[in-house]
Short mmCIF file of N, CA, C and O in Angstrom, two decimals:
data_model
loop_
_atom_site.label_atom_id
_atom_site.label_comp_id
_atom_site.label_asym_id
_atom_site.label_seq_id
_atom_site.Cartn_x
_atom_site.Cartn_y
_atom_site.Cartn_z
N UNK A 1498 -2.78 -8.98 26.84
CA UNK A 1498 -3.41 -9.33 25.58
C UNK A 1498 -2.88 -8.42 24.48
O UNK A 1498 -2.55 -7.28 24.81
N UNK A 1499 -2.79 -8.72 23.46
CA UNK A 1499 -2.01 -8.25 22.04
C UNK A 1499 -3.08 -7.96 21.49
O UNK A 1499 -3.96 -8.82 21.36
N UNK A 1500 -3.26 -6.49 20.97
CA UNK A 1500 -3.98 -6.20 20.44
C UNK A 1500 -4.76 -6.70 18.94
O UNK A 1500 -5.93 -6.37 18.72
N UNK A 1501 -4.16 -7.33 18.19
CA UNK A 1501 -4.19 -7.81 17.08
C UNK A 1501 -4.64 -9.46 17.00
O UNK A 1501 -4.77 -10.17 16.01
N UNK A 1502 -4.80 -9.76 18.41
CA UNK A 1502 -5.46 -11.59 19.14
C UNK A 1502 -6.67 -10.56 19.22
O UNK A 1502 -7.24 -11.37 18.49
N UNK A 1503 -7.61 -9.56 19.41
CA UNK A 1503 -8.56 -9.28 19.98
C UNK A 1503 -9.68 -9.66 18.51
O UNK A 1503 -9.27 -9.44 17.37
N UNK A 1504 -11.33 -10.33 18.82
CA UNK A 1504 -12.19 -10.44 18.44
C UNK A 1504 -12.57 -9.22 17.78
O UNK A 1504 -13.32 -9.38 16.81
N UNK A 1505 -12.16 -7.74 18.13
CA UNK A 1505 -12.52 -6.41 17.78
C UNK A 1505 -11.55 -5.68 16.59
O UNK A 1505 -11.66 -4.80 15.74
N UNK A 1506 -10.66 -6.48 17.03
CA UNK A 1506 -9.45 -5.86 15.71
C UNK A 1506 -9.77 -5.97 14.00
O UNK A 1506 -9.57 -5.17 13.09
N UNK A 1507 -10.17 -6.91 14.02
CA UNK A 1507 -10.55 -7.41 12.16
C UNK A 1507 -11.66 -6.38 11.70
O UNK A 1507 -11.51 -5.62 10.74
N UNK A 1508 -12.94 -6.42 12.59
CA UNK A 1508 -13.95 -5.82 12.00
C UNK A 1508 -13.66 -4.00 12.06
O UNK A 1508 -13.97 -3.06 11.33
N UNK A 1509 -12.89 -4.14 13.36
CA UNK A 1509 -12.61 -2.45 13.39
C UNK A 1509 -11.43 -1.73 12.30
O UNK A 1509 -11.30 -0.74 11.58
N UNK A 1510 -11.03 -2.41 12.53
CA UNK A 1510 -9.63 -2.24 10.83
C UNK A 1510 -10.43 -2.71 9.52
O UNK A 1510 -10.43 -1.88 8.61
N UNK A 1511 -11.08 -3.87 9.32
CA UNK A 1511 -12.13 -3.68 7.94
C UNK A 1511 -12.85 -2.06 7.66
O UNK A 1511 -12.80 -1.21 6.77
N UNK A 1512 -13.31 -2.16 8.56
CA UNK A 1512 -14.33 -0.75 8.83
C UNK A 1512 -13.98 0.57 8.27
O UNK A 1512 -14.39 1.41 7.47
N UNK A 1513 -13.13 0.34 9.01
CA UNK A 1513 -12.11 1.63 9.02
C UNK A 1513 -11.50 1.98 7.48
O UNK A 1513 -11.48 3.09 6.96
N UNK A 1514 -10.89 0.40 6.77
CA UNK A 1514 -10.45 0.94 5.27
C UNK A 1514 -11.12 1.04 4.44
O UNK A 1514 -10.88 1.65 3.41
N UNK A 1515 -12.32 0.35 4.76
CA UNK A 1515 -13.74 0.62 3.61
C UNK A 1515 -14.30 2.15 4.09
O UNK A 1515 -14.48 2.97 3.19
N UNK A 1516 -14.48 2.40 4.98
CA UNK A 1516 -15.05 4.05 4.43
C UNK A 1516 -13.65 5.12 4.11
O UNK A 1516 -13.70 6.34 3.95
N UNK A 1517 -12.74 4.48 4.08
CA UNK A 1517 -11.51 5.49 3.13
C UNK A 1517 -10.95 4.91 1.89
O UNK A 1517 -9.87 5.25 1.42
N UNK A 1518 -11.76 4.00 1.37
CA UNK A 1518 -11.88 3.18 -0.06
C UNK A 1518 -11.51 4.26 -0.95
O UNK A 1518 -11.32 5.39 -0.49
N UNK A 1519 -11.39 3.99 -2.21
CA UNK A 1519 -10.88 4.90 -3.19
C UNK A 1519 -11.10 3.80 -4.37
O UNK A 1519 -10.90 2.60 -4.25
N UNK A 1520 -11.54 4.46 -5.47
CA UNK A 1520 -12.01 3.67 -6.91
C UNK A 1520 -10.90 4.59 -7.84
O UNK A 1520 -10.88 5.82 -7.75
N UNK A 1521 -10.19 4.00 -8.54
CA UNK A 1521 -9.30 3.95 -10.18
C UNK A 1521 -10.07 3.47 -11.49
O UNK A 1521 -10.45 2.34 -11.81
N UNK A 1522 -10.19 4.77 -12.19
CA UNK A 1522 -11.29 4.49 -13.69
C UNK A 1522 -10.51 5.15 -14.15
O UNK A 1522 -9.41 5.39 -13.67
N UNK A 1523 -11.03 5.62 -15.33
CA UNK A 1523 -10.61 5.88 -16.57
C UNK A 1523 -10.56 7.40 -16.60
O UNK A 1523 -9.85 7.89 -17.47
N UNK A 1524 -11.25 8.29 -15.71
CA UNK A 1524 -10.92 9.42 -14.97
C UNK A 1524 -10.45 9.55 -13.95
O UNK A 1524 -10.73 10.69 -13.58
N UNK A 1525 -9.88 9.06 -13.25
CA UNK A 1525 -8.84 9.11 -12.03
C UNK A 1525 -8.94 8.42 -11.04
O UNK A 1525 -9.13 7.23 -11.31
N UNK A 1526 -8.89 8.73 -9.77
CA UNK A 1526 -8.53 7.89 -8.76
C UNK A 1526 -10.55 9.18 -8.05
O UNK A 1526 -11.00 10.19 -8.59
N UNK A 1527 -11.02 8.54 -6.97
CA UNK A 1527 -11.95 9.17 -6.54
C UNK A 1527 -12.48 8.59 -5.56
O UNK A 1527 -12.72 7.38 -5.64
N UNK A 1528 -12.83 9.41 -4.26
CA UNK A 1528 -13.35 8.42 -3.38
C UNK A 1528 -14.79 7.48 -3.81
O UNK A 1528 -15.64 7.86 -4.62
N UNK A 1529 -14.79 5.97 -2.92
CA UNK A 1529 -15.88 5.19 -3.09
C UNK A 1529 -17.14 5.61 -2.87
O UNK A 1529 -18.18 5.22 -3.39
N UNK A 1530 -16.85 6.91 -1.64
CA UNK A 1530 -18.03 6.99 -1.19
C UNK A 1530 -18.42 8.32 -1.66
O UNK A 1530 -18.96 8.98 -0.77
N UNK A 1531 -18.27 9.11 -3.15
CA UNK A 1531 -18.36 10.33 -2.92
C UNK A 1531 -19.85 10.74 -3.21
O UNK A 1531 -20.24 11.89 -3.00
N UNK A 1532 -20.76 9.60 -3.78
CA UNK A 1532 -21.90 9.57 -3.99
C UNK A 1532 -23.03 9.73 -2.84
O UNK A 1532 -24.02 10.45 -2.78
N UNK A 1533 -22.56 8.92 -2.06
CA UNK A 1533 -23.48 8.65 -0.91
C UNK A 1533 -22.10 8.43 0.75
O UNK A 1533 -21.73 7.50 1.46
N UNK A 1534 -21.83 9.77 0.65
CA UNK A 1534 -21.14 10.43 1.58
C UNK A 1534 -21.72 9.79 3.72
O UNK A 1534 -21.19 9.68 4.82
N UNK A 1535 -22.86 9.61 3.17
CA UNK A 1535 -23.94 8.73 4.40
C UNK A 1535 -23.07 7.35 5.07
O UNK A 1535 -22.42 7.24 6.10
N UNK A 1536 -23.39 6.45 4.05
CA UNK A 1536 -22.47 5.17 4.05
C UNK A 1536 -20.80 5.26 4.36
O UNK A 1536 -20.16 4.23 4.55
N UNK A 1537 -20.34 6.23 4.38
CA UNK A 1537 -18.76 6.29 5.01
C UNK A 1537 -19.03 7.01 6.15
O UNK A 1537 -17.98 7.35 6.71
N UNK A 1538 -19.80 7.30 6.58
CA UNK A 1538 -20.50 8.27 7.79
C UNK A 1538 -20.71 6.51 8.98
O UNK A 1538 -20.13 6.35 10.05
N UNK A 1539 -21.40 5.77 8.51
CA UNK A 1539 -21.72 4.87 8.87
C UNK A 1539 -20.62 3.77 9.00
O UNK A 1539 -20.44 3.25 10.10
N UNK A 1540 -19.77 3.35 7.76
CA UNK A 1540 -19.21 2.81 8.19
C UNK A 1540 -18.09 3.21 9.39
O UNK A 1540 -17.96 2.43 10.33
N UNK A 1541 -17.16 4.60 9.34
CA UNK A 1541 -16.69 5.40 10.45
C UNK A 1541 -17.31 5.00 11.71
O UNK A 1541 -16.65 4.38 12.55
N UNK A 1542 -18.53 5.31 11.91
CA UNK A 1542 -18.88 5.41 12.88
C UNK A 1542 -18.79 3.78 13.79
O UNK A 1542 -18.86 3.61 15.00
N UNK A 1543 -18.67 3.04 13.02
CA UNK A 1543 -18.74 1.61 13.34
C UNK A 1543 -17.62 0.96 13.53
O UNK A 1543 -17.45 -0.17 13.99
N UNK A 1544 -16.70 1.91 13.04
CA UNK A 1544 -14.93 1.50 13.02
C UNK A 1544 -15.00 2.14 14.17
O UNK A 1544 -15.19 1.24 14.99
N UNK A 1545 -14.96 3.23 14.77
CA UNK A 1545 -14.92 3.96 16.00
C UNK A 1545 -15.63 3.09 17.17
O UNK A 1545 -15.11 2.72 18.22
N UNK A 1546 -16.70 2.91 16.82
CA UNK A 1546 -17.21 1.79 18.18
C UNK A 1546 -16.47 0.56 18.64
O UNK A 1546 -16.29 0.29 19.83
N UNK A 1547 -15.88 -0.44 17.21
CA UNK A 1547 -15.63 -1.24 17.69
C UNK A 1547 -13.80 -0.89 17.88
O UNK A 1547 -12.89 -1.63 18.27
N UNK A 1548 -13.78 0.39 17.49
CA UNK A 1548 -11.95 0.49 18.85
C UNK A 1548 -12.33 0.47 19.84
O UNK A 1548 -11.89 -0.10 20.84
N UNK A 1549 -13.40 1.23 19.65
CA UNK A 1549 -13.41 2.15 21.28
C UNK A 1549 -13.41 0.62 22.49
O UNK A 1549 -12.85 0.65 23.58
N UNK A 1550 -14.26 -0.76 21.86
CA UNK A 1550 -14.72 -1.73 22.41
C UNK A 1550 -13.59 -2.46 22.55
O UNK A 1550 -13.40 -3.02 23.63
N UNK A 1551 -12.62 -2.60 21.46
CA UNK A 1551 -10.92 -3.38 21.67
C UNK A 1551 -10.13 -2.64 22.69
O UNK A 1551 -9.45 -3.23 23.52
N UNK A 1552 -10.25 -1.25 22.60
CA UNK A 1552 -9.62 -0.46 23.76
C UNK A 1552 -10.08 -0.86 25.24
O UNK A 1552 -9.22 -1.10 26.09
N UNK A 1553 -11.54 -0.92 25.57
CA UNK A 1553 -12.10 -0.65 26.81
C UNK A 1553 -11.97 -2.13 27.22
O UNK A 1553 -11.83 -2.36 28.42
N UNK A 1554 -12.00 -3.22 26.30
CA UNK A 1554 -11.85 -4.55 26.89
C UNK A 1554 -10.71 -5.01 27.34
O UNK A 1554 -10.72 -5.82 28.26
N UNK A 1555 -9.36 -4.51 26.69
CA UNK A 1555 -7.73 -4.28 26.86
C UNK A 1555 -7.68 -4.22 28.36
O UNK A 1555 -7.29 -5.05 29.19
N UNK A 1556 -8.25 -2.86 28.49
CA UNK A 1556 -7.69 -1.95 29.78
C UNK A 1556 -8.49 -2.73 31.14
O UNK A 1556 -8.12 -2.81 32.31
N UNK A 1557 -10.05 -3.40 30.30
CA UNK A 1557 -10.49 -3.80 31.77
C UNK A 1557 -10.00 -5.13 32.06
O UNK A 1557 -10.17 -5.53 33.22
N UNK A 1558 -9.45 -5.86 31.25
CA UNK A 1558 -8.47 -6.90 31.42
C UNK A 1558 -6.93 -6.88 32.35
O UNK A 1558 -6.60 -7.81 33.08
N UNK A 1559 -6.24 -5.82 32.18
CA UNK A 1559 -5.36 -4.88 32.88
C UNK A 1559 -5.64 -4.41 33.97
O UNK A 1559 -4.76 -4.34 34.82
N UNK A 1560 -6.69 -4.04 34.20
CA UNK A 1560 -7.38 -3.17 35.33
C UNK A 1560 -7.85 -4.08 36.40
O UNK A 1560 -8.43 -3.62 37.39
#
């Protein structure tokens, strides 16, 4: 199985670039989340689960 056919790939790569988002204004470039530091805590943590879940389904497919 190709990693990038997996049900886990989209949401775990969404995940993943939204809590390293970055906003461009009229004072510079700044992270999205520098307000509420929580919510990139969260989204991370949710990018991490669903690798960990594209990984472990890979291998037990293989296995």
């Amino acid at each position: 199985m190709q990693i990038y056919k997996s049900a886990y790939f989209v949401p775990a790569l969404s995940l993943a670039l939204s809590a390293a988002m970055f906003r461009f204004d009229g004072q510079g470039m700044s992270w999205m989340w520098s307000d509420q530091p929580f919510v990139a805590a969260l989204l991370a943590g949710a990018s991490v689960a669903f690798w960990w879940l594209l990984f472990a389904s890979r291998e037990k497919r293989q296995g």
